[in-house]
Amino acid sequence: MKPEINTFQADPMIQKNRWTILIILNLFVFMSTLDGSIVNIALPVISKNLNLSISQTQWIVSSYLIAICTLILFFGRLGDIFGKIKVFKFGTVIFLVGSLLCGISSSLTELIIFRIVQAVGASMTMANSQGIITDIFPIKERGKALGLVGTFVSLGSIAGPSAGGILVSALGWESIFWVNIPIGIIAISVGWRLLPKDLGLHKGNLDWNGSLLFSIFIISLFSGLLLGQQVGYHDWRILTSLVVSIITFMLFLWTESHKDQPMLHLALFKNPAFSLSILCGFLVFASTFCFNIIAPFYTQNILHLTPLGSGFLLMLFPITMAVTAPFSGALSDKIGSEFLTFIGLIVMVLAQFGLATLHNGSSVPLFGVLVAMLGFGNGLFQSPNNSLVMSTVPRQHLGIAGSINSLIRNFGMVIGISLATTTLFGVMSLKAGHRVTGLIPGHPDIFIEGMHVVFILSAIICLTSAVLTGYRLIKTRRIVHSISHGEASLSQKSKL
């Protein structure tokens, strides 16, 4: 089979500017991560100021992630047809407008609506950024480039807690969204001049039926999961929503398998390396967001840290990830990705079990060590896993592969939030003897007991991913050993 001609990699001007282009793409990765981390650190304050329960405030995060999950495959397919760079550019503008509207909102309803606007732009950029990077960078630099994506994700998280704590303390929670405005203006003004024009477009039609079915599936699934926490999963409306999600998902898979130009190329999942990497990525993000949704409430309501103090403590996660991710990405180009992903998962498992032992008298340094371990493990895992995902698909499907990877990331985030809060409230309700959807003043022990179960469950999720990755590592090494042994035998025969 002849290798595909990649015009981006053959263009000397694009190759000269490839690292600058990478920075431009990553600025929007930075902004979306910054936005998420700022919102997480502000949730306890929003909950108190607007007199909302935890289950209500989580919609500020969940609505954003649900909208991204709903739209990201559509925009990945749109990028493959009309150009990944063109769709990315439009997404930057919409994301910036959404951020501005979020910053001037005055109620929970307005904030959720404008978060969805913001999510439309974010999904356009997320669906196509990894495909653009993979398209531009040669294989020998791909792991390093995707590793830098992890670095910018971490940098966004680093700035988020500290900037969020300062802004919430000084100007109120509304101001946390304004941080995106200056960064976005700089990125757009520079990026639109340096990003190349789309080349090698693949003609096709948009899969409107698949898009509609997938949208109904995502909305009905997560609406059922999140609303079930408030009214109970025995409610007929919740059960109906969950049944609708199952039916529409099955119809979506059937529709996609019978289309010549589907929104989701199911054939991609026939590749074991792609499927396993996608699955492990989903499990890790679900586990990580169990921590992300619980940690701000533990640090502020149980350890009694200020939003600023909590933010600086949680910075240990992205700091260690920012240091580790580029190293891990570059190393994966030399030694392969399987071993690094396995070690990263083992570190995360140990950290999650450690978090399950914390209580209201635990020391801040101990919590900090466990947070740093989570960041280190994530840094080892994410870059090599992204490289495995994006290097196993043909070039004409890079857009949809990138959107699948981003979908799984956001899908895992929403599942993590739903799993953590459902488990937390379920355990707290059993302990309290009545339905609980928020913190109970004067009873930190009830929250801590629920938190312990959440982190044990999170550790089991990571352990499952570690077992799968360990199996892949053993299988890969056996194949390499078999090939090496065969080559040695042929060499001996040729000498004879």
mmCIF file of N, CA, C and O in Angstrom, residues 367-439:
data_model
loop_
_atom_site.group_PDB
_atom_site.id
_atom_site.type_symbol
_atom_site.label_atom_id
_atom_site.label_comp_id
_atom_site.label_asym_id
_atom_site.label_seq_id
_atom_site.Cartn_x
_atom_site.Cartn_y
_atom_site.Cartn_z
ATOM 1 N N PHE A 367 -3.259 15.676 51.469
ATOM 2 C CA PHE A 367 -4.166 15.855 50.339
ATOM 3 C C PHE A 367 -3.406 16.360 49.120
ATOM 4 O O PHE A 367 -3.635 15.916 47.997
ATOM 5 N N GLY A 368 -2.467 17.284 49.343
ATOM 6 C CA GLY A 368 -1.673 17.833 48.254
ATOM 7 C C GLY A 368 -0.837 16.774 47.549
ATOM 8 O O GLY A 368 -0.714 16.780 46.319
ATOM 9 N N VAL A 369 -0.249 15.849 48.310
ATOM 10 C CA VAL A 369 0.550 14.768 47.731
ATOM 11 C C VAL A 369 -0.316 13.883 46.840
ATOM 12 O O VAL A 369 0.077 13.509 45.728
ATOM 13 N N LEU A 370 -1.513 13.545 47.308
ATOM 14 C CA LEU A 370 -2.415 12.697 46.535
ATOM 15 C C LEU A 370 -2.884 13.404 45.260
ATOM 16 O O LEU A 370 -3.001 12.783 44.203
ATOM 17 N N VAL A 371 -3.136 14.713 45.352
ATOM 18 C CA VAL A 371 -3.524 15.484 44.173
ATOM 19 C C VAL A 371 -2.385 15.502 43.153
ATOM 20 O O VAL A 371 -2.605 15.340 41.946
ATOM 21 N N ALA A 372 -1.156 15.693 43.626
ATOM 22 C CA ALA A 372 0.005 15.703 42.732
ATOM 23 C C ALA A 372 0.195 14.336 42.074
ATOM 24 O O ALA A 372 0.564 14.251 40.889
ATOM 25 N N MET A 373 -0.065 13.260 42.801
ATOM 26 C CA MET A 373 0.029 11.920 42.218
ATOM 27 C C MET A 373 -0.980 11.746 41.086
ATOM 28 O O MET A 373 -0.667 11.160 40.041
ATOM 29 N N LEU A 374 -2.185 12.260 41.288
ATOM 30 C CA LEU A 374 -3.186 12.184 40.222
ATOM 31 C C LEU A 374 -2.713 12.929 38.978
ATOM 32 O O LEU A 374 -2.879 12.452 37.852
ATOM 33 N N GLY A 375 -2.134 14.117 39.181
ATOM 34 C CA GLY A 375 -1.625 14.887 38.055
ATOM 35 C C GLY A 375 -0.488 14.184 37.338
ATOM 36 O O GLY A 375 -0.428 14.172 36.104
ATOM 37 N N PHE A 376 0.420 13.570 38.109
ATOM 38 C CA PHE A 376 1.549 12.849 37.527
ATOM 39 C C PHE A 376 1.059 11.652 36.705
ATOM 40 O O PHE A 376 1.511 11.422 35.570
ATOM 41 N N GLY A 377 0.116 10.903 37.266
ATOM 42 C CA GLY A 377 -0.418 9.745 36.545
ATOM 43 C C GLY A 377 -1.142 10.142 35.279
ATOM 44 O O GLY A 377 -0.992 9.510 34.231
ATOM 45 N N ASN A 378 -1.937 11.219 35.352
ATOM 46 C CA ASN A 378 -2.625 11.706 34.166
ATOM 47 C C ASN A 378 -1.644 12.178 33.101
ATOM 48 O O ASN A 378 -1.855 11.969 31.909
ATOM 49 N N GLY A 379 -0.567 12.849 33.535
ATOM 50 C CA GLY A 379 0.443 13.313 32.591
ATOM 51 C C GLY A 379 1.120 12.174 31.858
ATOM 52 O O GLY A 379 1.394 12.272 30.652
ATOM 53 N N LEU A 380 1.393 11.073 32.568
ATOM 54 C CA LEU A 380 1.981 9.901 31.931
ATOM 55 C C LEU A 380 1.008 9.239 30.956
ATOM 56 O O LEU A 380 1.410 8.710 29.919
ATOM 57 N N PHE A 381 -0.273 9.261 31.280
ATOM 58 C CA PHE A 381 -1.269 8.529 30.493
ATOM 59 C C PHE A 381 -1.742 9.285 29.258
ATOM 60 O O PHE A 381 -1.805 8.709 28.155
ATOM 61 N N GLN A 382 -2.103 10.574 29.400
ATOM 62 C CA GLN A 382 -2.881 11.251 28.373
ATOM 63 C C GLN A 382 -2.149 11.381 27.039
ATOM 64 O O GLN A 382 -2.713 11.084 25.983
ATOM 65 N N SER A 383 -0.916 11.866 27.046
ATOM 66 C CA SER A 383 -0.210 12.112 25.785
ATOM 67 C C SER A 383 -0.005 10.838 24.970
ATOM 68 O O SER A 383 -0.338 10.809 23.775
ATOM 69 N N PRO A 384 0.530 9.756 25.557
ATOM 70 C CA PRO A 384 0.670 8.520 24.774
ATOM 71 C C PRO A 384 -0.666 7.952 24.311
ATOM 72 O O PRO A 384 -0.768 7.414 23.209
ATOM 73 N N ASN A 385 -1.704 8.083 25.136
ATOM 74 C CA ASN A 385 -3.004 7.551 24.733
ATOM 75 C C ASN A 385 -3.585 8.340 23.566
ATOM 76 O O ASN A 385 -4.152 7.761 22.632
ATOM 77 N N ASN A 386 -3.441 9.671 23.590
ATOM 78 C CA ASN A 386 -3.878 10.480 22.445
ATOM 79 C C ASN A 386 -3.134 10.092 21.180
ATOM 80 O O ASN A 386 -3.711 10.037 20.087
ATOM 81 N N SER A 387 -1.850 9.843 21.307
ATOM 82 C CA SER A 387 -1.045 9.449 20.157
ATOM 83 C C SER A 387 -1.514 8.112 19.598
ATOM 84 O O SER A 387 -1.606 7.923 18.378
ATOM 85 N N LEU A 388 -1.842 7.160 20.477
ATOM 86 C CA LEU A 388 -2.347 5.865 20.039
ATOM 87 C C LEU A 388 -3.663 6.017 19.277
ATOM 88 O O LEU A 388 -3.885 5.364 18.247
ATOM 89 N N VAL A 389 -4.543 6.889 19.781
ATOM 90 C CA VAL A 389 -5.839 7.092 19.131
ATOM 91 C C VAL A 389 -5.669 7.666 17.727
ATOM 92 O O VAL A 389 -6.215 7.166 16.746
ATOM 93 N N MET A 390 -4.886 8.743 17.608
ATOM 94 C CA MET A 390 -4.822 9.493 16.363
ATOM 95 C C MET A 390 -3.896 8.881 15.316
ATOM 96 O O MET A 390 -3.966 9.226 14.144
ATOM 97 N N SER A 391 -3.020 7.975 15.730
ATOM 98 C CA SER A 391 -2.071 7.391 14.774
ATOM 99 C C SER A 391 -2.581 6.104 14.145
ATOM 100 O O SER A 391 -1.897 5.501 13.322
ATOM 101 N N THR A 392 -3.787 5.677 14.521
ATOM 102 C CA THR A 392 -4.294 4.393 14.030
ATOM 103 C C THR A 392 -5.413 4.548 13.005
ATOM 104 O O THR A 392 -6.052 3.561 12.658
ATOM 105 N N VAL A 393 -5.666 5.777 12.519
ATOM 106 C CA VAL A 393 -6.755 5.995 11.568
ATOM 107 C C VAL A 393 -6.212 6.609 10.282
ATOM 108 O O VAL A 393 -5.194 7.307 10.303
ATOM 109 N N PRO A 394 -6.861 6.371 9.143
ATOM 110 C CA PRO A 394 -6.430 6.994 7.885
ATOM 111 C C PRO A 394 -6.668 8.498 7.908
ATOM 112 O O PRO A 394 -7.525 8.990 8.639
ATOM 113 N N ARG A 395 -5.914 9.232 7.080
ATOM 114 C CA ARG A 395 -5.935 10.688 7.117
ATOM 115 C C ARG A 395 -7.309 11.266 6.834
ATOM 116 O O ARG A 395 -7.697 12.280 7.412
ATOM 117 N N GLN A 396 -8.082 10.647 5.940
ATOM 118 C CA GLN A 396 -9.383 11.203 5.596
ATOM 119 C C GLN A 396 -10.384 11.113 6.745
ATOM 120 O O GLN A 396 -11.456 11.712 6.696
ATOM 121 N N HIS A 397 -10.032 10.354 7.793
ATOM 122 C CA HIS A 397 -10.912 10.217 8.947
ATOM 123 C C HIS A 397 -10.335 10.876 10.199
ATOM 124 O O HIS A 397 -10.822 10.616 11.305
ATOM 125 N N LEU A 398 -9.322 11.707 10.035
ATOM 126 C CA LEU A 398 -8.715 12.358 11.202
ATOM 127 C C LEU A 398 -9.707 13.267 11.922
ATOM 128 O O LEU A 398 -9.698 13.367 13.152
ATOM 129 N N GLY A 399 -10.554 13.950 11.166
ATOM 130 C CA GLY A 399 -11.531 14.841 11.775
ATOM 131 C C GLY A 399 -12.494 14.082 12.669
ATOM 132 O O GLY A 399 -12.712 14.456 13.825
ATOM 133 N N ILE A 400 -13.061 12.991 12.152
ATOM 134 C CA ILE A 400 -14.018 12.230 12.948
ATOM 135 C C ILE A 400 -13.315 11.506 14.092
ATOM 136 O O ILE A 400 -13.872 11.361 15.186
ATOM 137 N N ALA A 401 -12.057 11.065 13.877
ATOM 138 C CA ALA A 401 -11.314 10.415 14.958
ATOM 139 C C ALA A 401 -11.033 11.400 16.086
ATOM 140 O O ALA A 401 -11.163 11.071 17.272
ATOM 141 N N GLY A 402 -10.645 12.633 15.715
ATOM 142 C CA GLY A 402 -10.417 13.659 16.726
ATOM 143 C C GLY A 402 -11.689 14.006 17.469
ATOM 144 O O GLY A 402 -11.673 14.223 18.689
ATOM 145 N N SER A 403 -12.815 14.054 16.751
ATOM 146 C CA SER A 403 -14.077 14.376 17.409
ATOM 147 C C SER A 403 -14.525 13.226 18.315
ATOM 148 O O SER A 403 -15.098 13.457 19.384
ATOM 149 N N ILE A 404 -14.257 11.976 17.908
ATOM 150 C CA ILE A 404 -14.580 10.839 18.770
ATOM 151 C C ILE A 404 -13.758 10.911 20.052
ATOM 152 O O ILE A 404 -14.270 10.695 21.158
ATOM 153 N N ASN A 405 -12.470 11.223 19.913
ATOM 154 C CA ASN A 405 -11.596 11.327 21.078
ATOM 155 C C ASN A 405 -12.086 12.428 22.021
ATOM 156 O O ASN A 405 -12.139 12.246 23.247
ATOM 157 N N SER A 406 -12.459 13.579 21.459
ATOM 158 C CA SER A 406 -12.968 14.675 22.287
ATOM 159 C C SER A 406 -14.339 14.331 22.864
ATOM 160 O O SER A 406 -14.642 14.698 24.010
ATOM 161 N N LEU A 407 -15.173 13.641 22.074
ATOM 162 C CA LEU A 407 -16.475 13.213 22.580
ATOM 163 C C LEU A 407 -16.310 12.310 23.785
ATOM 164 O O LEU A 407 -16.982 12.494 24.822
ATOM 165 N N ILE A 408 -15.412 11.337 23.660
ATOM 166 C CA ILE A 408 -15.198 10.395 24.761
ATOM 167 C C ILE A 408 -14.703 11.129 26.002
ATOM 168 O O ILE A 408 -15.095 10.822 27.136
ATOM 169 N N ARG A 409 -13.830 12.114 25.798
ATOM 170 C CA ARG A 409 -13.337 12.907 26.927
ATOM 171 C C ARG A 409 -14.492 13.612 27.645
ATOM 172 O O ARG A 409 -14.625 13.524 28.865
ATOM 173 N N ASN A 410 -15.339 14.297 26.880
ATOM 174 C CA ASN A 410 -16.454 15.022 27.485
ATOM 175 C C ASN A 410 -17.536 14.085 27.989
ATOM 176 O O ASN A 410 -18.175 14.358 29.014
ATOM 177 N N PHE A 411 -17.748 12.983 27.266
ATOM 178 C CA PHE A 411 -18.709 11.971 27.718
ATOM 179 C C PHE A 411 -18.262 11.411 29.070
ATOM 180 O O PHE A 411 -19.078 11.229 29.980
ATOM 181 N N GLY A 412 -16.978 11.143 29.179
ATOM 182 C CA GLY A 412 -16.442 10.660 30.440
ATOM 183 C C GLY A 412 -16.606 11.668 31.560
ATOM 184 O O GLY A 412 -16.875 11.307 32.719
ATOM 185 N N MET A 413 -16.441 12.958 31.234
ATOM 186 C CA MET A 413 -16.621 14.005 32.238
ATOM 187 C C MET A 413 -18.045 14.024 32.787
ATOM 188 O O MET A 413 -18.261 14.070 34.005
ATOM 189 N N VAL A 414 -19.040 13.962 31.869
ATOM 190 C CA VAL A 414 -20.436 13.991 32.316
ATOM 191 C C VAL A 414 -20.775 12.728 33.105
ATOM 192 O O VAL A 414 -21.452 12.793 34.141
ATOM 193 N N ILE A 415 -20.302 11.574 32.623
ATOM 194 C CA ILE A 415 -20.532 10.322 33.357
ATOM 195 C C ILE A 415 -19.884 10.402 34.737
ATOM 196 O O ILE A 415 -20.458 9.964 35.745
ATOM 197 N N GLY A 416 -18.667 10.971 34.809
ATOM 198 C CA GLY A 416 -17.988 11.114 36.088
ATOM 199 C C GLY A 416 -18.773 11.980 37.053
ATOM 200 O O GLY A 416 -18.920 11.641 38.240
ATOM 201 N N ILE A 417 -19.286 13.117 36.560
ATOM 202 C CA ILE A 417 -20.103 13.992 37.392
ATOM 203 C C ILE A 417 -21.361 13.266 37.868
ATOM 204 O O ILE A 417 -21.705 13.292 39.062
ATOM 205 N N SER A 418 -22.049 12.606 36.937
ATOM 206 C CA SER A 418 -23.293 11.901 37.280
ATOM 207 C C SER A 418 -23.026 10.771 38.269
ATOM 208 O O SER A 418 -23.762 10.596 39.251
ATOM 209 N N LEU A 419 -21.966 10.009 38.001
ATOM 210 C CA LEU A 419 -21.631 8.879 38.870
ATOM 211 C C LEU A 419 -21.243 9.355 40.261
ATOM 212 O O LEU A 419 -21.699 8.803 41.276
ATOM 213 N N ALA A 420 -20.416 10.406 40.324
ATOM 214 C CA ALA A 420 -19.951 10.908 41.621
ATOM 215 C C ALA A 420 -21.097 11.469 42.448
ATOM 216 O O ALA A 420 -21.230 11.144 43.646
ATOM 217 N N THR A 421 -21.924 12.320 41.837
ATOM 218 C CA THR A 421 -23.004 12.950 42.602
ATOM 219 C C THR A 421 -24.101 11.950 42.961
ATOM 220 O O THR A 421 -24.650 12.005 44.068
ATOM 221 N N THR A 422 -24.423 11.029 42.034
ATOM 222 C CA THR A 422 -25.429 10.015 42.348
ATOM 223 C C THR A 422 -24.974 9.129 43.490
ATOM 224 O O THR A 422 -25.748 8.835 44.423
ATOM 225 N N THR A 423 -23.715 8.693 43.441
ATOM 226 C CA THR A 423 -23.168 7.868 44.518
ATOM 227 C C THR A 423 -23.102 8.650 45.826
ATOM 228 O O THR A 423 -23.484 8.145 46.896
ATOM 229 N N LEU A 424 -22.614 9.882 45.757
ATOM 230 C CA LEU A 424 -22.498 10.723 46.957
ATOM 231 C C LEU A 424 -23.846 10.924 47.617
ATOM 232 O O LEU A 424 -24.008 10.702 48.827
ATOM 233 N N PHE A 425 -24.854 11.338 46.839
ATOM 234 C CA PHE A 425 -26.171 11.599 47.408
ATOM 235 C C PHE A 425 -26.840 10.317 47.886
ATOM 236 O O PHE A 425 -27.574 10.319 48.878
ATOM 237 N N GLY A 426 -26.593 9.208 47.166
ATOM 238 C CA GLY A 426 -27.179 7.941 47.578
ATOM 239 C C GLY A 426 -26.662 7.491 48.937
ATOM 240 O O GLY A 426 -27.445 7.097 49.808
ATOM 241 N N VAL A 427 -25.352 7.551 49.132
ATOM 242 C CA VAL A 427 -24.757 7.157 50.412
ATOM 243 C C VAL A 427 -25.173 8.125 51.515
ATOM 244 O O VAL A 427 -25.507 7.705 52.638
ATOM 245 N N MET A 428 -25.150 9.429 51.209
ATOM 246 C CA MET A 428 -25.547 10.427 52.211
ATOM 247 C C MET A 428 -27.014 10.253 52.607
ATOM 248 O O MET A 428 -27.368 10.418 53.789
ATOM 249 N N SER A 429 -27.876 9.921 51.644
ATOM 250 C CA SER A 429 -29.291 9.714 51.953
ATOM 251 C C SER A 429 -29.491 8.511 52.865
ATOM 252 O O SER A 429 -30.307 8.548 53.796
ATOM 253 N N LEU A 430 -28.755 7.420 52.589
ATOM 254 C CA LEU A 430 -28.841 6.243 53.455
ATOM 255 C C LEU A 430 -28.372 6.564 54.872
ATOM 256 O O LEU A 430 -28.976 6.137 55.856
ATOM 257 N N LYS A 431 -27.311 7.321 54.971
ATOM 258 C CA LYS A 431 -26.745 7.686 56.276
ATOM 259 C C LYS A 431 -27.678 8.620 57.041
ATOM 260 O O LYS A 431 -27.870 8.476 58.255
ATOM 261 N N ALA A 432 -28.273 9.590 56.316
ATOM 262 C CA ALA A 432 -29.123 10.586 56.973
ATOM 263 C C ALA A 432 -30.542 10.075 57.225
ATOM 264 O O ALA A 432 -31.256 10.624 58.078
ATOM 265 N N GLY A 433 -30.980 9.064 56.471
ATOM 266 C CA GLY A 433 -32.332 8.551 56.644
ATOM 267 C C GLY A 433 -33.381 9.278 55.843
ATOM 268 O O GLY A 433 -34.577 9.042 56.016
ATOM 269 N N HIS A 434 -32.960 10.171 54.955
ATOM 270 C CA HIS A 434 -33.892 10.890 54.083
ATOM 271 C C HIS A 434 -33.139 11.320 52.829
ATOM 272 O O HIS A 434 -31.908 11.260 52.784
ATOM 273 N N ARG A 435 -33.888 11.759 51.777
ATOM 274 C CA ARG A 435 -33.258 12.154 50.517
ATOM 275 C C ARG A 435 -32.372 13.371 50.725
ATOM 276 O O ARG A 435 -32.784 14.376 51.293
ATOM 277 N N VAL A 436 -31.137 13.270 50.226
ATOM 278 C CA VAL A 436 -30.150 14.348 50.363
ATOM 279 C C VAL A 436 -29.663 14.741 48.971
ATOM 280 O O VAL A 436 -29.316 13.877 48.167
ATOM 281 N N THR A 437 -29.643 16.051 48.691
ATOM 282 C CA THR A 437 -29.123 16.549 47.417
ATOM 283 C C THR A 437 -28.103 17.661 47.626
ATOM 284 O O THR A 437 -27.798 18.411 46.702
ATOM 285 N N GLY A 438 -27.581 17.768 48.826
ATOM 286 C CA GLY A 438 -26.585 18.802 49.124
ATOM 287 C C GLY A 438 -25.922 18.525 50.459
ATOM 288 O O GLY A 438 -26.215 17.523 51.133
ATOM 289 N N LEU A 439 -25.024 19.406 50.854
ATOM 290 C CA LEU A 439 -24.342 19.265 52.129
ATOM 291 C C LEU A 439 -25.315 19.476 53.285
ATOM 292 O O LEU A 439 -26.237 20.299 53.198
#
